[in-house]
């Protein structure tokens, strides 16, 4: 199970050097629920990525965003897990207003 955004912040704050943070991102990727192969189509593939990445919309409450995503690269799966924590089941306003670049800077 993926942590909440607050727990994610706390965990990164406790990690020292970049190797520890890198390892944590890899661990998050292992916790990301895999996308079933049926959804790994050319239509769902994110273009322009070096790694293979698939992104699909998922049912959610009205006015909220939800998606499923996966990658064949372990680090990218970890980054997708972070995006899932930040954006999944959030309001469209939260998605539009959330400063993801600043958030990643805060995580280090």
C-alpha positions as a Python dict, from the first residue, in 0.01 Angstrom:
ca = {
    (1, 'X'): (0, 0, 0),
    (2, 'X'): (128, 344, -90),
    (3, 'X'): (171, 604, 185),
    (4, 'X'): (-27, 925, 211),
    (5, 'X'): (126, 1247, 80),
    (6, 'X'): (204, 1358, 436),
    (7, 'X'): (377, 1029, 518),
    (8, 'X'): (568, 1052, 191),
    (9, 'X'): (696, 1398, 290),
    (10, 'X'): (790, 1274, 637),
    (11, 'X'): (972, 970, 501),
    (12, 'X'): (1176, 1176, 257),
    (13, 'X'): (1262, 1424, 533),
    (14, 'X'): (1409, 1137, 738),
    (15, 'X'): (1623, 1009, 452),
    (16, 'X'): (1974, 1145, 433),
    (17, 'X'): (2178, 1095, 122),
    (18, 'X'): (2051, 1052, -232),
    (19, 'X'): (2115, 676, -231),
    (20, 'X'): (1858, 634, 47),
    (21, 'X'): (1606, 847, -138),
    (22, 'X'): (1669, 657, -460),
    (23, 'X'): (1614, 328, -277),
    (24, 'X'): (1291, 460, -129),
    (25, 'X'): (1163, 559, -474),
    (26, 'X'): (1241, 208, -596),
    (27, 'X'): (1052, 63, -299),
    (28, 'X'): (751, 282, -378),
    (29, 'X'): (756, 144, -732),
    (30, 'X'): (736, -210, -593),
    (31, 'X'): (423, -111, -399),
    (32, 'X'): (251, 36, -706),
    (33, 'X'): (-30, -189, -819),
    (34, 'X'): (66, -326, -1161),
    (35, 'X'): (-141, -229, -1460),
    (36, 'X'): (-296, -541, -1617),
    (37, 'X'): (-139, -628, -1952),
    (38, 'X'): (-471, -573, -2129),
    (39, 'X'): (-428, -198, -2069),
    (40, 'X'): (-70, -184, -2196),
    (41, 'X'): (-167, -73, -2543),
    (42, 'X'): (-17, 172, -2790),
    (43, 'X'): (-307, 409, -2716),
    (44, 'X'): (-219, 412, -2345),
    (45, 'X'): (156, 444, -2400),
    (46, 'X'): (312, 778, -2303),
    (47, 'X'): (499, 906, -2606),
    (48, 'X'): (847, 1053, -2574),
    (49, 'X'): (960, 851, -2273),
    (50, 'X'): (1278, 647, -2289),
    (51, 'X'): (1112, 383, -2072),
    (52, 'X'): (783, 226, -2163),
    (53, 'X'): (509, 398, -1964),
    (54, 'X'): (135, 338, -1983),
    (55, 'X'): (-128, 573, -1839),
    (56, 'X'): (-502, 508, -1837),
    (57, 'X'): (-796, 693, -1681),
    (58, 'X'): (-990, 506, -1417),
    (59, 'X'): (-1337, 554, -1271),
    (60, 'X'): (-1351, 810, -993),
    (61, 'X'): (-1601, 1029, -818),
    (62, 'X'): (-1733, 1321, -1018),
    (63, 'X'): (-1488, 1608, -1027),
    (64, 'X'): (-1192, 1395, -922),
    (65, 'X'): (-904, 1246, -1115),
    (66, 'X'): (-796, 883, -1111),
    (67, 'X'): (-553, 692, -1326),
    (68, 'X'): (-364, 369, -1348),
    (69, 'X'): (-6, 367, -1467),
    (70, 'X'): (286, 133, -1507),
    (71, 'X'): (635, 122, -1651),
    (72, 'X'): (894, -136, -1743),
    (73, 'X'): (1161, 70, -1560),
    (74, 'X'): (1189, 38, -1181),
    (75, 'X'): (1279, 402, -1114),
    (76, 'X'): (998, 527, -1336),
    (77, 'X'): (752, 299, -1151),
    (78, 'X'): (863, 472, -830),
    (79, 'X'): (808, 816, -981),
    (80, 'X'): (466, 703, -1103),
    (81, 'X'): (390, 589, -748),
    (82, 'X'): (469, 940, -622),
    (83, 'X'): (241, 1092, -887),
    (84, 'X'): (-30, 846, -783),
    (85, 'X'): (4, 956, -421),
    (86, 'X'): (-16, 1323, -517),
    (87, 'X'): (-290, 1314, -782),
    (88, 'X'): (-508, 1004, -760),
    (89, 'X'): (-861, 1066, -632),
    (90, 'X'): (-795, 1438, -598),
    (91, 'X'): (-1015, 1718, -726),
    (92, 'X'): (-942, 1872, -1062),
    (93, 'X'): (-865, 2197, -878),
    (94, 'X'): (-600, 2020, -668),
    (95, 'X'): (-446, 1871, -982),
    (96, 'X'): (-435, 2209, -1158),
    (97, 'X'): (-299, 2400, -859),
    (98, 'X'): (-50, 2152, -715),
    (99, 'X'): (307, 2261, -783),
    (100, 'X'): (464, 1922, -861),
    (101, 'X'): (804, 2069, -946),
    (102, 'X'): (823, 2238, -606),
    (103, 'X'): (704, 1917, -440),
    (104, 'X'): (984, 1715, -600),
    (105, 'X'): (1231, 1986, -495),
    (106, 'X'): (1104, 1955, -137),
    (107, 'X'): (1157, 1579, -151),
    (108, 'X'): (1511, 1637, -271),
}
